[in-house]
Amino acid sequence: MRVLSVVGARPQFVKLSPVHRALSGQGVEHLVIHTGQHYDSKLSDIFFEEFNIPAPTANLAIGSHSHAVQTAKIIESLEPHIVFQKPDWVLCYGDTNSTLACAVVCSKLPFKMAHIEAGLRSKNTFMPEEHNRILTDHCSDLLLAPTDNAMQHLQNEGLSKRSHLVGDVMIDVLNAAKKSVSDDVQSAKEINVPKGRFYLATIHRQENTDIPDRLTEIIDALSGLPLPTYIPSHPRLIKKCKEFNIDLNKGSLCSIDPLSYSELVSAVMKAEHIITDSGGLQKEAFHLGTPCTTVRTETEWVETLTGQWNTLVEPKGITDAISRPRPSTERGYTFGKGNAADNIAKLLLKL
Ligand code: UD1
């Protein structure tokens, strides 16, 4: 059996790693196409090296554009590769423009496509990702859901027959990574303070970065926190801060380069609190038992809100939220037991 994964943005390289291992372990021929949506080495190459994923068979080198242009360019470039490779299954991951472009291409070709991380809904239609999720799910032949809630959303939209609960592939990666994190080693070379004596922040969503007043309010709040606050800065954040003349290195705030996956896991385990707008980081914090404050009005990962392990705030609520008492509620196996990639490989072989 030949499976072709289409990836393009940082979180997709992380999700790809356990899937590649599981498929290869079952003797499946697994090819990878990189759309080139992310191209900076620290958002792309380092993950292929860190996870030992073979180089992609093709890199479409699409780069950064408006949503429509980026999606359209991927659609145009991807189609001939899929036609040439004739895969038994195409896999797309998550909710980026690369995900949607892959789904559109496959919907009009005689090759089956499965969506990993299907069924997530934030109900916020101002998020480009929400459109990508819904459209991708409705184009897919097979929907691989990470949680019961995701399965429920798919049922509500009449997609039950194509849906399977497999668990979250991010937990597979996380379980492997946390074993290698040692207590006495620094989280990352720039984070040189002891465990529990710093906050870790990431902000990259266009809803937070692209409105000057909102971004100013977020950065002001982070820079006034009572512990050093490290922010591994996404290129979008750096670009917008330059454009709006916002200083990312003031008060307690310290901007650092994007982290490798193992550095990130180590930093999450050692941080006192996480402040983020990333979907993946909310889950990582929850799974690793670090309280999280999310600067968004809603989350597609509602399970993380259990017992206030995660809480949603507007920028002005950041300071109060990080001082709430540490949650004590059990978290359980909400996102699966770390065998999602094996479940996916077995399901594809069976079907
Ligand atoms: C994308 C995804 C988002 C995901 C995020 C992970 C969409 C709609 N959004 O957002 O869901 O959470 O990836 O990081 O697909 N840039 C660089 N170098 C790069 C890549 C981007 O400098 O390698 C800069 C460019 O200025 C670009 C901006 O970052 O315009 C945004 O990049 P883009 O891929 O459009 O969206 P992300 O914000 O990364």
Coordinates of C-alpha atoms and ligand atoms in Angstrom, one line a residue:
M1 CA 0.0 0.0 0.0
R2 CA 1.2 3.5 -0.8
V3 CA 0.3 6.4 1.4
L4 CA 1.0 10.1 0.6
S5 CA 1.1 12.7 3.4
V6 CA 0.7 16.3 2.5
V7 CA 2.2 18.7 5.1
G8 CA 3.3 22.3 5.1
A9 CA 3.2 24.1 8.5
R10 CA 5.1 23.5 11.7
P11 CA 2.5 21.5 13.7
Q12 CA 2.0 19.2 10.7
F13 CA 5.6 18.1 10.8
V14 CA 5.2 17.1 14.4
K15 CA 2.0 15.2 13.7
L16 CA 3.7 13.5 10.7
S17 CA 6.4 11.9 12.8
P18 CA 4.4 9.2 14.7
V19 CA 2.3 8.5 11.6
H20 CA 5.4 8.0 9.5
R21 CA 6.8 5.6 12.1
A22 CA 3.5 3.6 12.4
L23 CA 3.0 3.3 8.6
S24 CA 6.6 2.3 8.0
G25 CA 6.3 -0.2 10.9
Q26 CA 3.4 -1.9 9.1
G27 CA 5.5 -2.1 5.8
V28 CA 3.5 0.7 4.1
E29 CA 5.3 2.8 1.5
H30 CA 4.9 6.3 2.9
L31 CA 5.7 9.4 0.8
V32 CA 5.7 13.0 2.0
I33 CA 4.9 16.2 0.0
H34 CA 5.9 19.5 1.7
T35 CA 3.8 22.4 0.4
G36 CA 6.4 25.0 1.5
Q37 CA 3.8 27.0 3.5
H38 CA 6.5 27.2 6.2
Y39 CA 10.0 27.5 4.9
D40 CA 12.2 29.1 7.6
S41 CA 14.5 26.4 8.9
K42 CA 13.3 26.9 12.5
L43 CA 9.7 26.3 11.4
S44 CA 10.4 23.4 9.1
D45 CA 13.8 21.7 8.6
I46 CA 14.6 21.3 12.3
F47 CA 11.5 19.0 12.8
F48 CA 12.5 16.7 9.9
E49 CA 16.0 16.4 11.5
E50 CA 14.7 16.1 15.1
F51 CA 12.1 13.4 14.2
N52 CA 14.3 11.7 11.6
I53 CA 11.6 11.9 9.0
P54 CA 12.9 11.2 5.5
A55 CA 13.2 14.2 3.2
P56 CA 9.9 15.0 1.3
T57 CA 9.7 13.5 -2.2
A58 CA 8.7 17.0 -3.3
N59 CA 8.7 20.5 -1.9
L60 CA 6.2 22.8 -3.7
A61 CA 8.0 25.9 -2.2
I62 CA 4.7 27.9 -2.2
G63 CA 5.8 30.4 0.6
S64 CA 3.7 33.2 2.1
H65 CA 0.8 34.8 0.4
S66 CA -2.8 35.9 1.2
H67 CA -5.1 33.0 2.1
A68 CA -6.7 32.6 -1.3
V69 CA -3.4 32.9 -3.3
Q70 CA -1.6 30.5 -0.9
T71 CA -4.4 27.9 -1.1
A72 CA -4.7 28.3 -4.9
K73 CA -1.0 27.9 -5.5
I74 CA -0.9 24.8 -3.4
I75 CA -3.9 23.3 -5.3
E76 CA -2.3 24.0 -8.6
S77 CA 1.1 22.6 -7.7
L78 CA -0.1 19.6 -5.7
E79 CA -2.5 18.0 -8.2
P80 CA 0.1 16.7 -10.7
H81 CA 2.2 15.1 -7.9
I82 CA -0.8 13.2 -6.5
V83 CA -1.8 12.1 -10.0
F84 CA 1.8 10.9 -10.7
Q85 CA 2.2 9.0 -7.3
K86 CA -1.3 7.3 -7.5
P87 CA -1.5 6.7 -3.8
D88 CA -4.0 4.3 -2.1
W89 CA -4.5 7.0 0.5
V90 CA -3.7 10.7 0.8
L91 CA -3.3 12.0 4.4
C92 CA -3.9 15.6 5.4
Y93 CA -3.4 17.0 8.9
G94 CA -5.0 19.7 11.0
D95 CA -6.5 23.0 9.8
T96 CA -4.0 25.0 7.8
N97 CA -4.3 26.3 4.2
S98 CA -2.1 23.3 3.1
T99 CA -4.8 21.0 4.7
L100 CA -7.7 22.6 2.8
A101 CA -5.7 22.7 -0.5
C102 CA -5.0 19.0 -0.3
A103 CA -8.7 18.2 0.4
V104 CA -9.8 20.3 -2.6
V105 CA -7.4 18.5 -4.9
C106 CA -8.3 15.0 -3.7
S107 CA -12.1 15.7 -3.8
K108 CA -11.9 15.7 -7.6
L109 CA -9.4 12.9 -8.1
P110 CA -10.0 9.1 -7.8
F111 CA -7.7 8.8 -4.8
K112 CA -9.1 8.4 -1.2
M113 CA -8.2 11.1 1.3
A114 CA -8.2 10.9 5.1
H115 CA -8.2 13.9 7.5
I116 CA -6.2 13.5 10.7
E117 CA -7.6 15.7 13.5
A118 CA -11.0 15.8 12.0
G119 CA -14.1 17.1 13.7
L120 CA -12.6 20.0 15.7
R121 CA -14.8 23.1 15.8
S122 CA -14.2 26.5 17.5
K123 CA -17.4 28.0 16.1
N124 CA -15.4 31.1 15.4
T125 CA -15.8 31.9 11.7
F126 CA -13.4 34.8 11.9
M127 CA -10.6 32.1 12.2
P128 CA -9.3 31.0 8.8
E129 CA -8.6 27.6 10.5
E130 CA -12.3 27.1 11.3
H131 CA -13.2 27.3 7.6
N132 CA -10.3 25.0 6.7
R133 CA -11.5 22.4 9.2
I134 CA -15.2 22.4 8.1
L135 CA -14.4 22.4 4.4
T136 CA -11.7 19.7 4.7
D137 CA -14.0 17.4 6.8
H138 CA -16.8 17.7 4.2
C139 CA -14.4 16.8 1.3
S140 CA -12.7 13.8 3.0
D141 CA -13.4 10.1 2.5
L142 CA -12.2 9.2 6.0
L143 CA -12.4 11.3 9.1
L144 CA -9.9 10.4 11.9
A145 CA -11.1 12.2 15.0
P146 CA -9.0 12.8 18.1
T147 CA -11.8 13.0 20.8
D148 CA -15.4 12.2 21.6
N149 CA -16.3 15.9 21.2
A150 CA -14.8 15.8 17.6
M151 CA -16.9 12.7 16.9
Q152 CA -20.0 14.5 18.1
H153 CA -19.4 17.5 15.8
L154 CA -19.0 15.1 12.9
Q155 CA -22.2 13.4 13.8
N156 CA -24.0 16.7 14.1
E157 CA -22.9 17.5 10.5
G158 CA -24.1 14.2 9.1
L159 CA -20.6 12.8 8.7
S160 CA -20.8 9.8 11.2
K161 CA -20.4 7.1 8.5
R162 CA -17.0 8.3 7.5
S163 CA -15.7 9.0 11.1
H164 CA -13.5 7.0 13.4
L165 CA -12.2 7.8 16.8
V166 CA -8.5 7.2 16.8
G167 CA -7.1 9.5 19.5
D168 CA -4.7 12.4 19.1
V169 CA -1.4 11.8 17.3
M170 CA 0.1 14.8 19.2
I171 CA -0.1 12.7 22.4
D172 CA 1.9 9.9 20.7
V173 CA 4.7 12.4 20.1
L174 CA 4.4 14.0 23.5
N175 CA 4.6 10.8 25.4
A176 CA 7.9 9.9 23.6
A177 CA 9.3 13.4 24.1
K178 CA 8.6 13.8 27.8
K179 CA 10.6 10.6 28.6
S180 CA 13.7 12.2 27.3
V181 CA 13.4 15.5 29.3
S182 CA 15.6 15.6 32.3
D183 CA 15.0 17.9 35.3
D184 CA 18.5 19.3 35.6
V185 CA 19.0 20.3 32.0
Q186 CA 18.0 23.7 30.8
S187 CA 14.8 23.9 28.7
A188 CA 16.5 25.8 25.9
K189 CA 19.8 27.7 25.7
E190 CA 18.0 31.0 26.1
I191 CA 15.9 29.9 29.1
N192 CA 18.4 29.9 31.8
V193 CA 16.2 30.2 34.9
P194 CA 15.2 27.3 37.2
K195 CA 12.1 25.2 37.0
G196 CA 9.0 27.0 38.1
R197 CA 10.6 30.4 37.9
F198 CA 9.4 31.5 34.4
Y199 CA 6.4 31.8 32.2
L200 CA 6.3 30.5 28.6
A201 CA 4.2 32.5 26.1
T202 CA 3.4 32.1 22.4
I203 CA 1.3 34.4 20.3
H204 CA 0.9 33.9 16.6
R205 CA -2.8 33.8 15.6
Q206 CA -3.8 36.5 13.1
E207 CA -6.8 37.5 15.4
N208 CA -4.2 38.5 18.0
T209 CA -1.2 39.7 15.9
D210 CA -2.9 41.7 13.1
I211 CA -4.9 44.3 15.2
P212 CA -2.4 46.9 16.6
D213 CA -4.4 47.7 19.8
R214 CA -5.0 44.1 20.7
L215 CA -1.4 43.1 20.1
T216 CA -0.1 46.1 22.1
E217 CA -2.4 45.1 25.0
I218 CA -1.2 41.5 24.9
I219 CA 2.5 42.4 24.8
D220 CA 2.0 45.0 27.6
A221 CA 0.3 42.4 29.8
L222 CA 3.1 39.8 29.2
S223 CA 5.9 42.3 29.9
G224 CA 4.3 43.2 33.2
L225 CA 4.1 39.7 34.6
P226 CA 5.9 38.9 37.9
L227 CA 8.4 36.3 36.5
P228 CA 10.6 36.3 33.4
T229 CA 8.4 35.5 30.4
Y230 CA 10.0 33.8 27.4
I231 CA 8.3 34.2 24.1
P232 CA 9.6 31.9 21.3
S233 CA 8.6 34.3 18.5
H234 CA 6.8 33.2 15.3
P235 CA 7.9 35.2 12.2
R236 CA 4.3 36.6 12.0
L237 CA 4.6 38.0 15.5
I238 CA 8.0 39.6 14.8
K239 CA 6.8 41.1 11.5
K240 CA 3.7 42.6 13.1
C241 CA 5.6 44.0 16.1
K242 CA 8.0 45.7 13.7
E243 CA 5.1 47.1 11.7
F244 CA 3.3 48.4 14.8
N245 CA 6.5 49.5 16.6
I246 CA 6.0 47.2 19.5
D247 CA 9.0 46.1 21.6
L248 CA 9.1 42.3 22.2
N249 CA 11.9 42.7 24.8
K250 CA 10.7 44.9 27.6
G251 CA 9.9 44.5 31.3
S252 CA 9.8 40.8 32.1
L253 CA 9.3 39.8 28.4
C254 CA 12.2 38.2 26.5
S255 CA 11.8 37.2 22.8
I256 CA 13.7 34.0 21.8
D257 CA 13.9 32.0 18.6
P258 CA 11.3 29.3 17.9
L259 CA 12.1 26.1 19.8
S260 CA 12.7 22.6 18.6
Y261 CA 10.0 20.1 19.8
S262 CA 12.1 18.6 22.6
E263 CA 13.0 22.1 23.8
L264 CA 9.4 23.1 23.8
V265 CA 8.3 20.1 25.8
S266 CA 11.0 20.7 28.3
A267 CA 10.0 24.3 28.6
V268 CA 6.3 23.5 29.1
M269 CA 7.2 21.0 31.8
K270 CA 9.4 23.5 33.7
A271 CA 7.3 26.6 33.2
E272 CA 5.1 27.9 36.0
H273 CA 2.4 28.8 33.6
I274 CA 1.8 28.9 29.8
I275 CA 0.2 31.9 28.0
T276 CA -0.7 31.1 24.4
D277 CA -3.1 31.3 21.5
S278 CA -1.9 28.0 20.0
G279 CA -4.1 25.0 19.9
G280 CA -1.3 22.5 20.2
L281 CA 0.3 24.2 23.2
Q282 CA -3.0 24.2 25.1
K283 CA -3.0 20.5 24.8
E284 CA 0.6 20.0 25.6
A285 CA 0.3 22.1 28.7
F286 CA -2.8 20.1 29.8
H287 CA -1.2 16.7 29.1
L288 CA 2.0 17.7 31.0
G289 CA 0.1 19.3 33.9
T290 CA 1.2 22.9 33.5
P291 CA -1.6 25.5 33.9
C292 CA -2.4 27.4 30.8
T293 CA -4.1 30.7 29.9
T294 CA -5.3 31.0 26.4
V295 CA -5.7 34.5 24.8
R296 CA -8.8 33.6 22.7
T297 CA -12.5 33.8 23.1
E298 CA -13.0 30.1 22.4
T299 CA -11.1 26.9 22.0
E300 CA -11.6 23.9 19.7
W301 CA -9.9 21.8 22.5
V302 CA -12.6 22.3 25.1
E303 CA -11.4 19.3 27.1
T304 CA -8.4 21.3 28.3
L305 CA -10.8 23.7 30.2
T306 CA -11.4 20.8 32.7
G307 CA -10.9 22.0 36.3
Q308 CA -9.4 25.3 34.9
W309 CA -6.2 23.7 33.7
N310 CA -6.8 26.0 30.8
T311 CA -8.8 29.2 30.8
L312 CA -9.8 31.6 28.1
V313 CA -9.2 35.3 28.5
E314 CA -9.2 38.7 26.7
P315 CA -5.8 40.4 26.9
K316 CA -6.8 42.4 29.9
G317 CA -7.5 39.2 31.8
I318 CA -4.0 37.7 31.4
T319 CA -2.5 39.0 34.7
D320 CA -5.4 37.8 36.9
A321 CA -5.6 34.4 35.1
I322 CA -2.0 33.5 35.7
S323 CA -2.4 34.0 39.5
R324 CA -5.3 31.6 39.9
P325 CA -4.7 28.6 42.2
R326 CA -3.0 25.6 40.6
P327 CA -5.7 23.2 39.5
S328 CA -6.0 19.9 41.2
T329 CA -8.6 18.0 39.1
E330 CA -7.5 14.7 37.5
R331 CA -6.9 15.1 33.7
G332 CA -7.3 11.5 32.5
Y333 CA -6.7 10.1 29.0
T334 CA -8.9 12.8 27.3
F335 CA -6.9 12.7 24.1
G336 CA -6.2 9.0 23.8
K337 CA -3.5 6.8 25.2
G338 CA -0.7 7.7 22.8
N339 CA -1.5 5.0 20.2
A340 CA -3.4 7.2 17.7
A341 CA -0.8 6.7 14.8
D342 CA -1.0 2.9 15.2
N343 CA -4.8 3.1 15.2
I344 CA -4.6 5.1 11.9
A345 CA -2.1 2.7 10.2
K346 CA -4.2 -0.3 11.2
L347 CA -7.4 1.3 10.0
L348 CA -6.0 2.3 6.6
L349 CA -4.7 -1.2 6.1
K350 CA -8.1 -2.7 7.0
L351 CA -10.0 -0.4 4.7
Ligands
UD1_1 C1 -0.2 28.8 10.0 C2 -1.6 28.2 10.1 C3 -2.0 28.1 11.6 C4 -1.0 27.3 12.4 C5 0.4 28.0 12.2 C6 1.5 27.2 12.9 C7 -3.1 28.8 8.2 C8 -4.3 29.6 7.8 N1 -2.6 29.0 9.5 O1 -0.3 30.1 10.5 O2 -3.3 27.4 11.7 O3 -1.3 27.4 13.8 O4 0.7 28.0 10.8 O5 2.7 27.9 13.0 O6 -2.7 27.9 7.5 N2 6.4 33.3 7.8 C9 7.8 33.4 7.7 N3 8.5 32.2 7.6 C10 7.8 31.0 7.4 C11 6.4 31.0 7.4 C12 5.7 32.2 7.6 O7 8.4 34.4 7.9 O8 8.5 30.0 7.3 C13 5.7 34.6 8.0 C14 5.3 35.3 6.8 O9 5.3 36.7 7.0 C15 3.8 34.9 6.7 C16 3.4 34.8 8.1 O10 4.5 34.3 8.8 O11 3.0 35.8 5.9 C17 2.2 33.8 8.4 O12 2.5 32.5 7.8 P1 1.3 31.6 7.4 O13 1.8 30.3 6.9 O14 0.4 32.3 6.4 O15 0.4 31.4 8.7 P2 0.9 31.1 10.2 O16 0.6 32.3 11.0 O17 2.2 30.5 10.3

